[in-house]
Amino acid sequence: MVNSVAPRVESLAISGIKFIPKEYVRTKEEQTSITNIFEEEKKEEGPQVPTIDLERIDSEDIKLREKCREELKKAAMDWGVMHLVNHGISDELLERVKKAGEVFFQQPVEEKEKYANDQETGKIAGYGSKLANNASGQLEWEDYFFHLVFPEEKRDMSIWPKTPSDYTEATSEYAKQLRILVTKILSILSIGLGLEEGRLEQEVGGMEELLLQMKINYYPKCPQPELALGVEAHTDVSALTFILHNMVPGLQLFYQGKWVTAKCVPNSIIMHIGDTIEILSNGKYKSILHRGLVNKDKVRISWAVFCEPPKEKIILKPVLEVVSEEEPALFPPRTFAQHIQQKLCQETQEEFKN
């Protein structure tokens, strides 16, 4: 299939169209489960994404500390996603990061095009939209901005937004503070598996090699939200993913056979367990299937930071300590690059079947 550059979704949205182009229309099967996201968010019945309060994560009181760590471990094993509150990153910094991203996206499309990526040549950093490179040619109702934010020496500052002026400072500071939180989370997850606390951090590349990639997702208003998806159902390939959003609902998790809508919890960071940690833990920690819905009334923006191991340097496989005769390895050894490739192949096969 020849890739063609799709128009920016924002350009479509502001053109006044009443019907979305057919490339954005999901399959009939998907449409049966796409509902009004605002109605869904109000629902109180049924399972809810757990909220984990990290205030006591380093408490000197052993009981309080253990309780907090146990709750996080349980959420990682049961759901693989959670709202983190009292995570140690100030509300003021989170607001600065969000404001900077919002101001960048408020610029005219032609301004943002100066930062355009070129996926066909492998240049994925910058401003972009999904290309119709899957078998069905389906597109998602979003534009995005993608760049590496940590380690600092691996960043390409030439593609970072110049507008607003606070973008670089706010985003860099957030990345630094998030990296500290990553170490804390990985140590708790390690202890939860009966490992040394630094083990999972080491397995995903440590301070030098673990990459933090930020993707700002911009979901314009959609005239037919019941037919479209902002992001199709997927699991993250990362070790961990951390998400901020502008308090507009949209994230749904596939839990116990049903789509569950994540509530908007003020000043929280949503954290996903990604495939990498699921593999290392031999499936004890879950990488949950999730997707993004869109709506007619409000633009939704989310800031996802994917914590990814190096593509070739590390072999991903369940750590020896969690494998036994009773619980054999569920995942064959692979590099991170091979894992990504394998997922792409599986998706293509699924689409041809459909």
XYZ file of C-alpha atoms in Angstrom:
354
model
C 0.000 0.000 0.000
C 1.330 3.475 -0.837
C 1.339 5.814 2.144
C -0.279 9.141 1.521
C 0.010 12.021 3.932
C -3.400 12.486 5.468
C -4.586 16.022 6.181
C -4.139 17.056 9.787
C -7.177 16.016 11.792
C -7.382 19.531 13.230
C -7.753 20.931 9.670
C -10.629 18.527 9.025
C -12.282 19.400 12.339
C -12.197 23.160 11.805
C -13.308 22.923 8.144
C -16.910 22.493 9.320
C -17.459 18.971 7.947
C -20.591 17.225 9.220
C -19.459 13.707 8.261
C -16.034 12.252 8.878
C -14.063 10.758 5.932
C -14.453 6.990 5.608
C -10.824 6.328 6.653
C -11.754 7.485 10.170
C -14.866 5.301 10.472
C -14.236 2.280 12.686
C -15.488 -1.241 11.968
C -19.112 -2.098 12.801
C -17.842 -4.351 15.577
C -15.891 -1.484 17.184
C -18.802 0.926 16.791
C -21.045 -1.236 18.983
C -18.905 -0.352 22.017
C -18.287 3.354 21.257
C -20.523 5.418 23.548
C -20.818 8.991 24.830
C -17.667 9.537 26.876
C -19.220 12.195 29.151
C -22.095 9.865 30.072
C -19.651 7.018 30.652
C -17.471 9.105 32.961
C -20.442 9.891 35.218
C -21.212 6.221 35.877
C -20.500 5.118 39.441
C -21.383 1.441 39.116
C -18.971 -1.252 37.990
C -15.184 -1.480 38.340
C -13.189 1.758 38.615
C -9.519 2.367 37.810
C -7.691 2.299 41.184
C -6.238 5.483 42.693
C -2.916 4.973 44.486
C -1.819 7.589 47.030
C 1.993 7.711 47.005
C 2.269 10.082 49.964
C 3.460 7.273 52.248
C 5.645 5.499 49.729
C 8.805 6.467 51.667
C 7.203 6.734 55.114
C 9.392 5.898 58.110
C 6.420 4.011 59.492
C 6.974 0.533 58.080
C 3.269 -0.418 58.212
C 2.166 2.673 56.282
C 4.965 2.238 53.756
C 4.184 -1.445 53.202
C 0.454 -0.746 52.821
C 1.136 1.856 50.121
C 3.539 -0.457 48.258
C 1.152 -3.395 48.520
C -1.689 -1.312 47.012
C 0.500 -0.301 44.077
C 1.626 -3.896 43.496
C -1.984 -5.151 43.636
C -3.132 -2.506 41.117
C -0.243 -3.440 38.793
C -1.175 -7.132 38.966
C -4.942 -6.710 38.731
C -5.355 -3.701 36.391
C -1.968 -2.638 35.046
C -3.159 0.977 35.188
C -3.790 3.430 38.038
C -4.212 7.095 38.967
C -1.190 8.235 41.026
C -1.837 11.052 43.512
C 0.653 12.741 45.877
C 3.318 11.612 43.427
C 5.822 14.302 44.423
C 5.597 16.444 41.265
C 4.083 19.837 42.026
C 0.697 20.863 40.652
C 2.347 24.071 39.444
C 4.856 22.176 37.273
C 2.115 19.925 35.846
C 0.107 23.030 34.929
C 3.145 24.618 33.242
C 3.741 21.486 31.147
C 0.084 21.374 30.115
C -0.080 25.098 29.388
C 3.040 24.871 27.191
C 1.583 21.988 25.158
C -1.775 23.739 24.817
C -0.158 26.961 23.568
C 1.897 25.007 21.011
C -1.244 23.331 19.669
C -3.201 26.611 19.660
C -0.888 27.862 16.899
C -2.150 27.653 13.302
C -1.552 24.291 11.582
C 0.935 25.918 9.170
C 3.083 27.038 12.159
C 3.069 23.506 13.560
C 3.953 22.100 10.124
C 7.433 23.642 10.561
C 8.008 20.805 13.051
C 6.499 18.075 10.845
C 7.965 14.588 11.097
C 8.587 12.300 8.132
C 7.502 8.795 9.068
C 8.341 7.281 5.687
C 12.039 8.078 6.140
C 11.931 6.961 9.783
C 11.998 10.493 11.272
C 9.248 10.005 13.842
C 10.078 12.939 16.132
C 8.052 16.100 15.603
C 4.496 17.037 14.636
C 2.447 14.348 12.921
C -0.707 12.351 12.313
C -1.084 8.618 11.799
C -0.352 7.429 8.275
C -2.715 4.994 6.565
C -0.101 2.255 6.600
C -2.162 -0.545 8.096
C -3.976 -3.116 5.991
C -7.387 -1.488 6.335
C -6.087 2.051 5.818
C -7.854 3.226 8.974
C -6.907 6.482 10.642
C -7.219 7.824 14.180
C -8.856 11.140 15.127
C -5.733 12.813 16.506
C -2.633 14.839 15.698
C 0.420 14.644 17.937
C 3.856 15.974 18.817
C 6.510 13.375 19.666
C 10.045 13.823 21.051
C 12.623 12.272 23.370
C 12.800 14.184 26.669
C 15.313 12.144 28.753
C 18.271 11.425 29.095
C 19.129 15.051 28.372
C 22.237 14.259 26.321
C 20.160 12.189 23.878
C 17.634 14.953 23.114
C 17.441 16.698 19.746
C 16.662 20.263 20.788
C 16.338 21.413 17.165
C 12.831 19.903 16.962
C 11.565 21.166 20.341
C 8.859 23.841 20.035
C 10.181 27.408 20.263
C 6.666 28.622 21.151
C 5.804 29.076 23.947
C 9.107 30.183 25.467
C 8.470 28.122 28.634
C 8.065 24.868 26.687
C 11.662 23.646 26.995
C 12.166 24.592 30.638
C 8.836 23.189 31.863
C 9.086 19.957 29.843
C 12.737 19.358 30.804
C 12.025 19.835 34.509
C 9.009 17.525 34.311
C 11.095 14.838 32.573
C 13.777 15.050 35.286
C 11.251 14.742 38.101
C 9.362 11.975 36.333
C 12.614 10.015 35.948
C 13.007 10.046 39.762
C 9.438 8.737 40.103
C 10.189 5.992 37.539
C 13.020 4.667 39.743
C 10.714 4.620 42.786
C 7.956 2.759 40.939
C 10.368 0.233 39.425
C 11.888 -0.483 42.839
C 8.447 -1.185 44.354
C 7.552 -3.433 41.414
C 10.887 -5.260 41.837
C 10.297 -5.865 45.545
C 6.766 -7.024 44.678
C 8.321 -9.846 42.633
C 10.765 -10.770 45.408
C 13.705 -9.186 43.543
C 16.405 -6.757 44.655
C 14.900 -3.276 44.449
C 17.169 -2.080 41.610
C 16.618 -5.146 39.448
C 13.838 -4.016 37.069
C 15.534 -0.642 36.572
C 18.684 -2.503 35.535
C 16.707 -4.831 33.239
C 15.219 -1.889 31.294
C 18.485 -0.020 30.781
C 19.106 2.031 33.923
C 19.650 5.785 34.080
C 21.826 5.844 30.932
C 19.729 3.764 28.554
C 16.040 3.974 29.550
C 14.489 6.508 27.160
C 11.613 8.818 28.088
C 9.653 9.700 24.946
C 6.879 12.296 25.208
C 3.869 12.218 22.894
C 1.388 15.072 23.193
C -1.889 13.765 21.759
C -4.293 16.378 20.384
C -7.852 15.117 19.803
C -9.951 17.773 18.011
C -13.741 17.906 18.362
C -15.289 15.241 16.155
C -18.628 15.693 14.338
C -19.359 11.930 14.543
C -17.656 10.677 17.712
C -19.796 7.516 17.728
C -17.958 6.358 14.568
C -14.354 7.287 15.381
C -11.545 6.577 17.828
C -8.824 8.967 18.965
C -6.515 6.002 19.490
C -7.451 2.441 18.572
C -7.251 -0.377 21.124
C -3.645 -1.308 21.946
C -1.260 -2.130 24.758
C 1.846 0.032 25.284
C 5.187 -1.504 24.313
C 6.969 0.577 26.992
C 8.115 -0.451 30.466
C 5.882 2.205 32.060
C 3.761 5.022 30.608
C 2.803 8.182 32.515
C -0.108 10.327 31.289
C -1.333 13.841 32.049
C -4.511 15.208 30.435
C -6.564 18.398 30.252
C -9.395 16.942 32.385
C -11.483 15.934 29.370
C -12.379 12.211 29.572
C -11.471 9.797 26.785
C -9.282 6.979 28.106
C -10.930 3.559 28.309
C -9.458 0.310 29.647
C -10.555 -3.193 28.669
C -11.065 -4.814 32.069
C -12.826 -8.132 32.729
C -14.305 -8.183 29.231
C -15.742 -4.617 29.285
C -14.562 -1.107 28.375
C -14.165 0.941 31.577
C -13.845 4.744 31.363
C -11.100 6.353 33.454
C -12.401 9.187 35.614
C -10.641 12.557 35.526
C -8.797 12.763 38.868
C -7.395 16.277 39.547
C -3.580 16.589 39.837
C -3.092 12.885 39.214
C -0.781 11.137 36.788
C -2.170 8.027 35.104
C 0.371 5.203 35.019
C 0.250 2.166 32.733
C 2.317 -0.983 33.029
C 3.673 -1.625 29.514
C 4.501 -4.848 27.666
C 8.169 -4.651 28.736
C 7.343 -5.001 32.455
C 4.681 -7.605 31.687
C 7.345 -9.680 29.915
C 10.000 -9.233 32.654
C 7.445 -10.190 35.348
C 6.274 -13.212 33.290
C 2.752 -11.828 33.142
C 2.388 -11.081 36.868
C 2.091 -7.368 36.125
C -0.477 -6.626 33.400
C -0.161 -4.498 30.271
C -3.826 -3.574 29.803
C -5.589 -3.031 26.474
C -6.765 0.583 26.206
C -8.090 3.107 23.675
C -9.108 6.759 23.395
C -12.611 8.032 22.600
C -13.363 11.463 21.139
C -16.321 13.827 21.489
C -18.236 16.650 19.772
C -17.875 19.333 22.408
C -14.360 19.555 23.791
C -10.801 19.228 22.516
C -8.940 16.603 24.530
C -5.163 16.756 25.019
C -3.010 14.187 26.780
C 0.706 14.107 27.524
C 2.035 10.530 27.475
C 5.613 9.742 28.477
C 6.707 6.265 27.373
C 9.644 4.813 29.325
C 11.336 2.530 26.811
C 14.351 0.221 26.982
C 17.022 0.557 24.266
C 15.960 -1.087 21.002
C 18.815 -3.583 20.576
C 21.053 -3.645 23.659
C 18.861 -5.663 26.001
C 17.187 -9.044 25.594
C 13.675 -8.935 27.058
C 12.572 -12.131 28.735
C 11.044 -13.093 32.086
C 13.623 -12.699 34.876
C 14.888 -16.059 36.117
C 13.516 -15.634 39.631
C 9.880 -15.524 38.458
C 10.155 -18.623 36.267
C 9.756 -22.185 37.597
C 8.500 -25.593 36.495
C 5.042 -24.658 37.729
C 5.252 -21.234 36.074
C 7.308 -21.605 32.866
C 8.318 -18.556 30.813
C 5.313 -17.185 28.897
C 7.395 -15.017 26.553
C 10.271 -16.055 24.274
C 13.442 -13.874 24.420
C 13.423 -10.844 22.098
C 14.924 -7.399 21.764
C 12.661 -4.384 22.213
C 12.891 -3.736 18.448
C 11.810 -7.334 17.734
C 8.873 -6.956 20.125
C 7.653 -3.829 18.298
C 8.055 -5.555 14.920
C 6.193 -8.637 16.117
C 3.246 -6.507 17.300
C 3.071 -4.711 13.948
C 3.009 -8.064 12.129
C 0.252 -9.384 14.410
C -1.860 -6.260 13.815
C -1.474 -6.603 10.047
C -2.494 -10.276 10.174
C -5.560 -9.401 12.269
C -6.599 -6.727 9.773
C -6.293 -9.098 6.811
C -8.476 -11.599 8.674
C -11.125 -8.927 9.137
